[in-house]
Short mmCIF file of C-alpha atoms and ligand atoms in Angstrom, two decimals:
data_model
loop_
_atom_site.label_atom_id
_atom_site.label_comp_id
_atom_site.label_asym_id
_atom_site.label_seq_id
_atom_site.Cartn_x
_atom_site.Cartn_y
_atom_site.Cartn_z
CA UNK Z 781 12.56 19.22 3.04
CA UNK Z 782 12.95 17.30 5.96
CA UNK Z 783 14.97 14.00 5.16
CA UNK Z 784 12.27 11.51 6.36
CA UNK Z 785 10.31 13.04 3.83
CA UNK Z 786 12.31 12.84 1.26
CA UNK Z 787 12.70 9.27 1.71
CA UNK Z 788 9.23 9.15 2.04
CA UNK Z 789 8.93 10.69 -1.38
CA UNK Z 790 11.67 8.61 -3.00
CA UNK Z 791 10.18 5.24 -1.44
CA UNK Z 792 6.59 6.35 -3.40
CA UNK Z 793 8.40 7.21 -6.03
CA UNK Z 794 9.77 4.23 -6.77
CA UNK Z 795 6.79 2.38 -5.78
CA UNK Z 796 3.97 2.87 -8.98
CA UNK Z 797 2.19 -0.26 -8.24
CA UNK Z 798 2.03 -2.82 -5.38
CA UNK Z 799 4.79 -5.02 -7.13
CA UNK Z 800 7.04 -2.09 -7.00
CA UNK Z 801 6.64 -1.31 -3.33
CA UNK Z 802 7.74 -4.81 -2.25
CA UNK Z 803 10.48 -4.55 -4.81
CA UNK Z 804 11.70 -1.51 -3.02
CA UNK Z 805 11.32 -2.68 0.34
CA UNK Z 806 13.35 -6.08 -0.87
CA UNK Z 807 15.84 -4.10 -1.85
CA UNK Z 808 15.93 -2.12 1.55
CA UNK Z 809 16.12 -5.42 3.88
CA UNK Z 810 18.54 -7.43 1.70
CA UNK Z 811 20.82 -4.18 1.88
CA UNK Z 812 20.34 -4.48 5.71
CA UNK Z 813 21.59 -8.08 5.48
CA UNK Z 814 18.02 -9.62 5.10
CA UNK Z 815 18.26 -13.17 3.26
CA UNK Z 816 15.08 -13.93 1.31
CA UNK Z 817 13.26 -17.18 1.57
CA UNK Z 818 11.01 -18.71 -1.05
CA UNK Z 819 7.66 -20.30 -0.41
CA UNK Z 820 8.37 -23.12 -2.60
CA UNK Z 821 11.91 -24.41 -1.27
CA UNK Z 822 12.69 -25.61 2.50
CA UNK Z 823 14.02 -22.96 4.88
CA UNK Z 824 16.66 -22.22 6.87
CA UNK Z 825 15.79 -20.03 9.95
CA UNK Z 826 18.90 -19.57 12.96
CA UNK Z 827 18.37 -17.69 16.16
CA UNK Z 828 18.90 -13.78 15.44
CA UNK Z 829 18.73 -14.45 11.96
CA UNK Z 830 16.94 -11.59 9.33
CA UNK Z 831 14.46 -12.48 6.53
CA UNK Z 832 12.01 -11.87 4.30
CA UNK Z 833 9.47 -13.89 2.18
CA UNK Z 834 6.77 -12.23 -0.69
CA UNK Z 835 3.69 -13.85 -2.19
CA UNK Z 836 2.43 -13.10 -5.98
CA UNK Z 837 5.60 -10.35 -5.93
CA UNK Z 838 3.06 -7.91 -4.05
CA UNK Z 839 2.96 -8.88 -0.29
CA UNK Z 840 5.76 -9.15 1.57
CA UNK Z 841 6.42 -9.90 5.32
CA UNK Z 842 9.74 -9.40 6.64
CA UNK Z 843 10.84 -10.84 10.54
CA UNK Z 844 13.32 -11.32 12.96
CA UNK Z 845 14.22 -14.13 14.84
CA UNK Z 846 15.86 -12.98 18.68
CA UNK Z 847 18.80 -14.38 19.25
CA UNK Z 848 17.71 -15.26 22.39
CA UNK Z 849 14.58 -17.21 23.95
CA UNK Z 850 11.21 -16.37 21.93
CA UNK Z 851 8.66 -14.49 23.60
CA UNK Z 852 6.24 -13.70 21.29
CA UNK Z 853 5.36 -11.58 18.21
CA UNK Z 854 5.35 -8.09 17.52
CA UNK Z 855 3.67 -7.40 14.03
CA UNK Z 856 3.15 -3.93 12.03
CA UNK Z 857 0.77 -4.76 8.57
CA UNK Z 858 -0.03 -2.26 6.33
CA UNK Z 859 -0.71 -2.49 2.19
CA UNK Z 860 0.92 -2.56 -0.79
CA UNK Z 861 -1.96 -1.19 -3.17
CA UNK Z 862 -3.82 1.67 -3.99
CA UNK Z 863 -6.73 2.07 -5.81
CA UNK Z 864 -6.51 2.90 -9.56
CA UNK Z 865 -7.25 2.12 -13.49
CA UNK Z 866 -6.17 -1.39 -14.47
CA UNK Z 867 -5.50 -2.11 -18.21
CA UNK Z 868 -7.75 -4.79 -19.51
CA UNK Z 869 -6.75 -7.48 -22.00
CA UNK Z 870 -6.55 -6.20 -25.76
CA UNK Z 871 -6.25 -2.49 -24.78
CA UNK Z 872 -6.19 -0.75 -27.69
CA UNK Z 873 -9.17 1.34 -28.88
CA UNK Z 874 -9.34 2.60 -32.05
CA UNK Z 875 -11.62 5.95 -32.30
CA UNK Z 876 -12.42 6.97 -35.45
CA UNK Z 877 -9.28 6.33 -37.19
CA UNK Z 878 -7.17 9.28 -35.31
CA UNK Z 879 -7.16 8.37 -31.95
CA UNK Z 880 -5.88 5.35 -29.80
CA UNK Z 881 -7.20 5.17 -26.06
CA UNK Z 882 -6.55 1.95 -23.57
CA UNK Z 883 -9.35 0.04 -22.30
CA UNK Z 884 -9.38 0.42 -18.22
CA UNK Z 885 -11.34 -0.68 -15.58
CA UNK Z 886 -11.50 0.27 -11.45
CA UNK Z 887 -9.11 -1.36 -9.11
CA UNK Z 888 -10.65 -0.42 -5.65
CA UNK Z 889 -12.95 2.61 -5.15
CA UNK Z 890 -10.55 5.85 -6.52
CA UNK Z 891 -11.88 9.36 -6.31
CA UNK Z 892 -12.37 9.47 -10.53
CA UNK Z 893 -11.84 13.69 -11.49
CA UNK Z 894 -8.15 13.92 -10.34
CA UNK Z 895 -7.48 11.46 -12.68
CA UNK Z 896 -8.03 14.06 -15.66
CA UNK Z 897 -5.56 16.42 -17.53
CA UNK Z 898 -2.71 15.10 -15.51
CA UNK Z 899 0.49 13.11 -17.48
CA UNK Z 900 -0.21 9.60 -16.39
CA UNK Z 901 1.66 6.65 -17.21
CA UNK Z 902 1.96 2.73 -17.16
CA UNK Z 903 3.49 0.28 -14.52
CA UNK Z 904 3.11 -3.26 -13.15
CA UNK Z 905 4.73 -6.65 -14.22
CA UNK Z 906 4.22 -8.51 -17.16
CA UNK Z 907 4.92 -12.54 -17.40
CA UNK Z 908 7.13 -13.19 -19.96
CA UNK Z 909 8.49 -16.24 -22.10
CA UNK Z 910 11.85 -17.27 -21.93
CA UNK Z 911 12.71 -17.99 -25.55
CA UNK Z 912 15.33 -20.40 -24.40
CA UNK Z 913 13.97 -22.48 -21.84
CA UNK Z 914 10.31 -21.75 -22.24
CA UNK Z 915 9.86 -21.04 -19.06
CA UNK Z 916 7.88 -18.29 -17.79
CA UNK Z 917 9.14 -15.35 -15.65
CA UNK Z 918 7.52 -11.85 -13.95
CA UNK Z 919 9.25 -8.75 -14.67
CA UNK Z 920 8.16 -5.17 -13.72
CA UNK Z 921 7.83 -2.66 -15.50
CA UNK Z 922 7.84 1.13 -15.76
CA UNK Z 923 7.03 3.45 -18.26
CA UNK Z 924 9.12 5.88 -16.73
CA UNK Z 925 7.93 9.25 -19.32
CA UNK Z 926 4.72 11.08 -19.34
CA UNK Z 927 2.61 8.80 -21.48
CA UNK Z 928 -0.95 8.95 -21.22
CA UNK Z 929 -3.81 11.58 -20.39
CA UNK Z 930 -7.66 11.08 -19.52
CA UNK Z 931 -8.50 14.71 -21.16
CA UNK Z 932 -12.03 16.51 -19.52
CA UNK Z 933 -15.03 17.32 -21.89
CA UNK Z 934 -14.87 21.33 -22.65
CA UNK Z 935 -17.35 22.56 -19.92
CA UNK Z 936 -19.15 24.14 -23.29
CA UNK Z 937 -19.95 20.66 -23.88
CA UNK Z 938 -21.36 20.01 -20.89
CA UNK Z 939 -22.32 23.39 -18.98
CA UNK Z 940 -23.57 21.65 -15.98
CA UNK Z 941 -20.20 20.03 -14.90
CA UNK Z 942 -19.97 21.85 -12.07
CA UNK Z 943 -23.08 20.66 -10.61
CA UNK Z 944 -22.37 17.28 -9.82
CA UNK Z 945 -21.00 14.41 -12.69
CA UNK Z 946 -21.45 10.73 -12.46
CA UNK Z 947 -18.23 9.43 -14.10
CA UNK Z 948 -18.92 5.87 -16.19
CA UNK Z 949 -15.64 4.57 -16.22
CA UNK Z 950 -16.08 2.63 -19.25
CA UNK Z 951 -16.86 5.49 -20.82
CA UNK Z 952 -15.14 8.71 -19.23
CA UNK Z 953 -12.01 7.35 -17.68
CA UNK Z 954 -10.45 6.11 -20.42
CA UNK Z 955 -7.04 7.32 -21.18
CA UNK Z 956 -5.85 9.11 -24.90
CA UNK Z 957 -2.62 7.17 -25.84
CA UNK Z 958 -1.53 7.98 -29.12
CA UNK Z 959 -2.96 9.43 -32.57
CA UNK Z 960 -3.50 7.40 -35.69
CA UNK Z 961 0.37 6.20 -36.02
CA UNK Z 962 0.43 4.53 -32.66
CA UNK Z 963 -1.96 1.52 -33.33
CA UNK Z 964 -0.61 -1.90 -31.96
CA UNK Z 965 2.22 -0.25 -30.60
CA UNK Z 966 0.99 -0.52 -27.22
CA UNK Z 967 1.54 -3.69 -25.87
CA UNK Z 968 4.85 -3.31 -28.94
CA UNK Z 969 6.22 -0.64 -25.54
CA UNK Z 970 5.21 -3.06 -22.67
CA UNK Z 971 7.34 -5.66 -24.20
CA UNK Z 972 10.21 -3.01 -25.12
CA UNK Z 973 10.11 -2.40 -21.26
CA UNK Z 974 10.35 -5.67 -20.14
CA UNK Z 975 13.24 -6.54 -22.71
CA UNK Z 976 11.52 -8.70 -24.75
CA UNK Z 977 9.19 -9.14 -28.37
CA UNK Z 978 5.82 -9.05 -28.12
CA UNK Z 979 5.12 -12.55 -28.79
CA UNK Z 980 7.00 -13.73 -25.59
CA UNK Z 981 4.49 -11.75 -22.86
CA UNK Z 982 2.08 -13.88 -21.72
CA UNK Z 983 -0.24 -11.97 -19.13
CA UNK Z 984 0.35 -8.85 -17.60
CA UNK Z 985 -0.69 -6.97 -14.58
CA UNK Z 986 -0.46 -3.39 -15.66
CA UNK Z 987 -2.27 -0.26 -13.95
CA UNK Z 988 -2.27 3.95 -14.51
CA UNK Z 989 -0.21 5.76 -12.52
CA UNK Z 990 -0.27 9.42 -11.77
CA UNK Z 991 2.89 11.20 -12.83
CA UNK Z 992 3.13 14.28 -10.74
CA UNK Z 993 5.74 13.75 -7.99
CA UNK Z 994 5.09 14.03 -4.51
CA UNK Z 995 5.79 18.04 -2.58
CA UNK Z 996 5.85 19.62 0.48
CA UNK Z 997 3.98 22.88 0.64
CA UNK Z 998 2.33 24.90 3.12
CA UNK Z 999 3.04 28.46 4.77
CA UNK Z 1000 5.94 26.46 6.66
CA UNK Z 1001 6.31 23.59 4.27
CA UNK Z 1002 4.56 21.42 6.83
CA UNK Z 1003 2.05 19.79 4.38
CA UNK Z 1004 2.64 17.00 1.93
CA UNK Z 1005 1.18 15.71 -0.89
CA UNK Z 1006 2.52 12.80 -3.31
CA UNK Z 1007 0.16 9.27 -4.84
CA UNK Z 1008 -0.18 6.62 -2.59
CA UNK Z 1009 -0.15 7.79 1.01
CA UNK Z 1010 -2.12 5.40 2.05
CA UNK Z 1011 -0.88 3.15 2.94
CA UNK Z 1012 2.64 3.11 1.62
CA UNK Z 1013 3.26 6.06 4.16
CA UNK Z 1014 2.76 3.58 6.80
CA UNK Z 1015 4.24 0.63 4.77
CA UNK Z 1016 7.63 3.32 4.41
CA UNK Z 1017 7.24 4.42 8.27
CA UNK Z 1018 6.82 0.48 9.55
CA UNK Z 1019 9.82 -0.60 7.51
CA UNK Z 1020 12.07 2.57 9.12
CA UNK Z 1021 10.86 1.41 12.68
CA UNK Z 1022 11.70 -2.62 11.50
CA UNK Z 1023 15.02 -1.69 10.58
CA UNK Z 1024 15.80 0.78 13.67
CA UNK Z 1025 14.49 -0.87 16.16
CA UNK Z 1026 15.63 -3.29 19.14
CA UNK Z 1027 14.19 -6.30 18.25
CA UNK Z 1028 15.79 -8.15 21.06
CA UNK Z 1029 12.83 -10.88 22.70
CA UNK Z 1030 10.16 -10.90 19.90
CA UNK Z 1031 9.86 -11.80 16.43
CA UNK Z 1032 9.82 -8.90 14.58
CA UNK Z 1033 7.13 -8.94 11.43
CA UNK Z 1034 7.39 -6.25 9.57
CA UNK Z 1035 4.03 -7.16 7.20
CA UNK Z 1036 2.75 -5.14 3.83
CA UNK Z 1037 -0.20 -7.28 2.08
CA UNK Z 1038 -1.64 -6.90 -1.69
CA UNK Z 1039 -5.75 -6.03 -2.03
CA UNK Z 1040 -6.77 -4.02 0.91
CA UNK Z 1041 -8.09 -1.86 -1.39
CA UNK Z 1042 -10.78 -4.84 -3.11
CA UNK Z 1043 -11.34 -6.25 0.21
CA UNK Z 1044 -8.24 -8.39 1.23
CA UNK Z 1045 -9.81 -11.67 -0.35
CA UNK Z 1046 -7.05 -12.80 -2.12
CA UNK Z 1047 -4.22 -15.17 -1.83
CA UNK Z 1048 -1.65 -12.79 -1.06
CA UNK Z 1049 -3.93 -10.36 1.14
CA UNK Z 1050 -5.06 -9.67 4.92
CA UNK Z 1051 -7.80 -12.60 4.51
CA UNK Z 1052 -5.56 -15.13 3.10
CA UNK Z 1053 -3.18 -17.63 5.18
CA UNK Z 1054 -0.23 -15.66 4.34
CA UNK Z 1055 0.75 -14.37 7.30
CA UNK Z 1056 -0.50 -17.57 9.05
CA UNK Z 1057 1.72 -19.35 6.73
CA UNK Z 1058 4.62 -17.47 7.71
CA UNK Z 1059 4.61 -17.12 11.08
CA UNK Z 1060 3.70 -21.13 11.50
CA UNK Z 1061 6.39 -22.32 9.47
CA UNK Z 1062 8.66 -19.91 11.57
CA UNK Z 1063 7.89 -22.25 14.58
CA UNK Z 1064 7.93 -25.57 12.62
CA UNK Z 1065 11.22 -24.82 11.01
CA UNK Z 1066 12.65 -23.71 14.52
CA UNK Z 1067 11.08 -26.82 16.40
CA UNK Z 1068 8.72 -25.10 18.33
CA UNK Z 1069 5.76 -27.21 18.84
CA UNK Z 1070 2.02 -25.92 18.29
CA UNK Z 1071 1.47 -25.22 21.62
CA UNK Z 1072 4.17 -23.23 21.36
CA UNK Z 1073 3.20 -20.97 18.79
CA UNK Z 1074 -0.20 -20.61 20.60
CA UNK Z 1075 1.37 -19.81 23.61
CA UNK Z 1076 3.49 -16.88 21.76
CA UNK Z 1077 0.26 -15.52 20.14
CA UNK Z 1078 -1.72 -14.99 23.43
CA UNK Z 1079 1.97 -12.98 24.14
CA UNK Z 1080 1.81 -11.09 20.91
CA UNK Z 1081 0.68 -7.89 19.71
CA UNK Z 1082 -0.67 -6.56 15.93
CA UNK Z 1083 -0.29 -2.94 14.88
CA UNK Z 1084 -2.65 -2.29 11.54
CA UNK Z 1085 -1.27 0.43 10.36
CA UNK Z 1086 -3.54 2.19 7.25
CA UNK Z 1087 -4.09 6.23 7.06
CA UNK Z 1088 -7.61 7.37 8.78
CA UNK Z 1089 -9.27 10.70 8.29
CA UNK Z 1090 -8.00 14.36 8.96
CA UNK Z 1091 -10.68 16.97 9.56
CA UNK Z 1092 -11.22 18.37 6.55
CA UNK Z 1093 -11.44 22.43 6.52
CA UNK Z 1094 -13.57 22.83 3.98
CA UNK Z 1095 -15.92 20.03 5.79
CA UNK Z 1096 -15.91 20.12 9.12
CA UNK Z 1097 -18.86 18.93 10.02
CA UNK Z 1098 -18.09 15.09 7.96
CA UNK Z 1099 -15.93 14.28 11.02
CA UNK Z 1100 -17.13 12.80 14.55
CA UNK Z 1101 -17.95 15.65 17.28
CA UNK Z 1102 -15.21 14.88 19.40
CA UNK Z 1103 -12.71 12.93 17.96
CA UNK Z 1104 -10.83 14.85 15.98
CA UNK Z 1105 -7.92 14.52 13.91
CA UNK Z 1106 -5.42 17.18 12.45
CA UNK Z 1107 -2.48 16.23 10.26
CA UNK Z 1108 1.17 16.81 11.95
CA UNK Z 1109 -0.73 16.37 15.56
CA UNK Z 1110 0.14 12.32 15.57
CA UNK Z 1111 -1.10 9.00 14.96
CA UNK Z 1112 -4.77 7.90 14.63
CA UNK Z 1113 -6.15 5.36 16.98
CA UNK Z 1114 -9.18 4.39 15.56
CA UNK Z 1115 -12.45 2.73 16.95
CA UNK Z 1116 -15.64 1.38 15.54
CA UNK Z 1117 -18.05 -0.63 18.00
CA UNK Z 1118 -18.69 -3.27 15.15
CA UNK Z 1119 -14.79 -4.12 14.92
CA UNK Z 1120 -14.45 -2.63 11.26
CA UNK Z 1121 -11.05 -1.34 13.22
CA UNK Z 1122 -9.74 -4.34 15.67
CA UNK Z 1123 -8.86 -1.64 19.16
CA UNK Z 1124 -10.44 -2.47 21.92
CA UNK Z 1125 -9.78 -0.79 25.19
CA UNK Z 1126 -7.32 -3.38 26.00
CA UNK Z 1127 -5.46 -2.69 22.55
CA UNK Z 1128 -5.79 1.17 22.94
CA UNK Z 1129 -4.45 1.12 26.32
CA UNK Z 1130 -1.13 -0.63 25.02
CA UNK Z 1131 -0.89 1.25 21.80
CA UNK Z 1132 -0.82 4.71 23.90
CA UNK Z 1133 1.33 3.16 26.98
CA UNK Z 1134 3.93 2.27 23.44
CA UNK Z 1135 3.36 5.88 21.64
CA UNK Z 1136 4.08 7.60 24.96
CA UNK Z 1137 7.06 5.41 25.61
CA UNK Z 1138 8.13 6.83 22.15
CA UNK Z 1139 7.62 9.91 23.22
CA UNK Z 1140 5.15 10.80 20.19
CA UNK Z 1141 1.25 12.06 19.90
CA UNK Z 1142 -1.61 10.26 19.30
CA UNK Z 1143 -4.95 11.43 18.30
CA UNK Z 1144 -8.00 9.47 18.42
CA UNK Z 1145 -10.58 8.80 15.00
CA UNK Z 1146 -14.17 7.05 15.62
CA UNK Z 1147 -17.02 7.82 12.43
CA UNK Z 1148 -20.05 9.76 12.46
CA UNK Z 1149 -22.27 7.75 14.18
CA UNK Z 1150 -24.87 8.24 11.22
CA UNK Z 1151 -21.83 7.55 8.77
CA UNK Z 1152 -20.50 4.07 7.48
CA UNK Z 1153 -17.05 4.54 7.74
CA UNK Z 1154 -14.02 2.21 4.99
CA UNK Z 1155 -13.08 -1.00 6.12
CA UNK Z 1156 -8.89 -2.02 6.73
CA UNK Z 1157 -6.85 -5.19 7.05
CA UNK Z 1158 -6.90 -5.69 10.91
CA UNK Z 1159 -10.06 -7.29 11.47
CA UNK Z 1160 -9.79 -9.23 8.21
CA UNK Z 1161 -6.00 -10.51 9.29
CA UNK Z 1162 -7.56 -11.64 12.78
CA UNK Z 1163 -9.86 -14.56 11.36
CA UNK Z 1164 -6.36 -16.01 10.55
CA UNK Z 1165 -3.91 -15.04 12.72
CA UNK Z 1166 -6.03 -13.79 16.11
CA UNK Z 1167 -3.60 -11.88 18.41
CA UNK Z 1168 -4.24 -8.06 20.33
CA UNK Z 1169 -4.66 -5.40 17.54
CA UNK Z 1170 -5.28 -2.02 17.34
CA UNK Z 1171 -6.00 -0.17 14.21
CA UNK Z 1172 -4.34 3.05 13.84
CA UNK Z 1173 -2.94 5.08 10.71
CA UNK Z 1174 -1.86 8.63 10.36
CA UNK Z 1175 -4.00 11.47 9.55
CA UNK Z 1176 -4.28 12.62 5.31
CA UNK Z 1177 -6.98 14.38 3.33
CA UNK Z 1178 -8.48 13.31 -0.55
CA UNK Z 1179 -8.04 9.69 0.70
CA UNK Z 1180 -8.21 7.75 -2.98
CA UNK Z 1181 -7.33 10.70 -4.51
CA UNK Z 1182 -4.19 9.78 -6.94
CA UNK Z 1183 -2.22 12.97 -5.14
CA UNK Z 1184 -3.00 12.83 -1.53
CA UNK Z 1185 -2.29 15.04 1.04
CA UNK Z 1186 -0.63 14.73 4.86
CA UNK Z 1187 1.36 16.11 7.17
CA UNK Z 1188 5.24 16.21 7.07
CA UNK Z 1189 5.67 15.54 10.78
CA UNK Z 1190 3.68 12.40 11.26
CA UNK Z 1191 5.66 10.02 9.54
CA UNK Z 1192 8.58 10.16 11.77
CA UNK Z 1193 5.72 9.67 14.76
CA UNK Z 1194 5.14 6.53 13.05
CA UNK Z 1195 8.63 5.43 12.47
CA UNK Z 1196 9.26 5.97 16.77
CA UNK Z 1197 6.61 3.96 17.65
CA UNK Z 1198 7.03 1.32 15.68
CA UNK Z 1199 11.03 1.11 16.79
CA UNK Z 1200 8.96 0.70 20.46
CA UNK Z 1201 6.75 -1.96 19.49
CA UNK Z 1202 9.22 -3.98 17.92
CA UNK Z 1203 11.64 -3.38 20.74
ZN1 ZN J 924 -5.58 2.11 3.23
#
């Protein structure tokens, strides 16, 4: 394996839910000599100085401040989450005295049978009591073993399965957790996790996650598959190009937001002030006035970076005529006339003057015209912040799917252009 891959894998790895990836990618910049900020104190910002600031502990945006004059901005946003099964309040389910299952309900729109008869487990952050101070504090948590299962109906007991199944998630989804013995332990091994009795958690934020780590494969190894491709393989591929590149006359924003996946409309997502927030305060802080900052945005430039659509081989025909994407052939540039995706031919023409200047392919995705194609955080980020953007992503299969698939050579695509845009 290749060892952008493997630090592909690791970075998922270590990523279960959206709290975990920007807990891994803090950990990355304040080994690079990052220094965080907090919302809720005053900040210090110097010329050429490093930072990074999160919201809710599931977006983070991470810049650069040139150490000489400002020119503009040079962003990369991608997302944090994925969809999958959140665990409701009061999970447990007793079933007839000899099972326990959790209760669970959809985050975001998940491809439902490859959640079955595969080890799951349980990760997220819980809000905890301090029993000194009463004060009240996140911590994540992982369930780091093989915990859970969602276990199929024998197809004797339902001998049309393979015809087509419409999966109710309150009833078919839920996951087996434990026989008789385990009842109110559940919440009994949260707390464990977090270091802490039961009584002290206060709310939690807990999801399924699938267990099976991610692989290469392939007659030359030159597939992958692992959870969460999309989007932490961009997230993982923007922060590489952050940390590598130039960054000499532009602010740098390295930019990973929460709830792409439930339509950005959150505090801490694409349609919130977030990023506006941010890159405002930048200027106030550094005494730039607000013509200033407008003049800077007309001289900036957004890359959305969220995986698009490989041609599938088994169904050719779901993918546009012309434009058509392989996996390992380079990144997706992708179009929609009703601005779904944010490239125009302005934003197109830069994008492919930066991914030849890198030296790396590019591949072009536009829908079916007779198909609605899935919505991403470009257009959604623009209401706020409104700067050039082009939506692009790299090319994967069984998008939703809790084990997705790509190809090995496209991340490092990713990673050289984005060293060029931020340079
Ligand atoms: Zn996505």
């Amino acid at each position: 394996m290749d060892t952008i891959t493997k630090n592909l894998l690791a970075f998922i790895e270590k990523s279960p839910t959206c709290f975990h990836a920007a807990e891994t990618m803090k950990t990355k910049l304040a080994e690079n000599g990052f220094t965080e900020l907090k919302e809720n104190e005053k900040w210090k910002i110097t010329k050429g100085g490093q930072y990074f600031v999160t919201r809710n502990d599931s977006s983070l945006i991470a810049f650069t401040i040139p150490a000489g004059e400002m020119k503009g901005m040079r962003i990369m946003a991608s997302h944090s989450d994925s969809p999958c099964f959140k665990v409701k309040e009061n999970p447990e389910i007793e079933t007839e005295g000899h099972y326990v299952k959790l209760n669970v309900e959809k985050y975001g729109g998940m491809i439902c049978a490859p959640w079955f008869d595969r080890p799951l487990s349980i990760a997220g952050r819980v809000i905890v009591r301090e029993p000194e101070t009463g004060k009240l504090r996140s911590v994540l948590v992982n369930i780091d073993r093989d915990l859970l299962m969602i276990p199929s109906l024998a197809i004797h007991m339902n001998r049309e399965v393979n015809d087509g199944y419409k999966y109710n998630v309150q009833k078919d989804m839920l996951p087996l957790y434990g026989d008789a013995a385990s009842k109110d332990s559940f919440m009994k091994l949260i707390a464990g996790a977090a270091g802490v009795p039961e009584e002290n958690i206060m709310g939690h934020d807990i999801f399924l996650y699938n267990r099976q780590k991610g692989c290469t494969w392939g007659a030359s190894e030159e597939f992958l598959s692992c959870s969460r491709l999309d989007d932490l393989q961009c997230a993982f591929a923007s922060l590489e190009g952050f940390l590598a590149g130039e960054k000499k006359h532009y602010m740098a924003v390295h930019c990973v937001l929460d709830n792409e996946e439930v339509g950005s409309g959150t505090k801490q997502g694409a349609a919130s002030t977030f990023l506006y927030d941010t890159v405002t305060r930048v200027h106030e802080v550094m005494g730039y006035s607000r013509e200033d900052y407008l003049i800077h945005l007309a001289d900036s430039f957004m890359v959305s970076a969220d995986n698009g659509h490989a041609v599938h081989p088994n169904y050719t025909d779901k993918t546009d005529p012309v434009n058509r994407p392989y996996l390992n052939e380079g990144i997706v540039i992708k179009f929609n006339a009703n601005q779904k995706y944010c490239t125009d031919g302005v934003s197109a023409a830069i994008f492919r003057n930066i991914c030849q200047k890198a030296g790396v392919p590019f591949q072009t995705f536009v829908n079916r015209s007779d198909m609605a194609g899935g919505s991403t955080l470009g257009n959604i980020s623009n209401t706020k912040v409104a700067l050039n953007t082009v939506d692009i992503g790299l090319p994967q299969l069984a998008m939703h799917s809790p084990y997705e698939t790509a190809g090995v050579r496209d991340t490092e695509y990713l990673i050289k252009a984005a060293k060029v845009l931020f340079a």
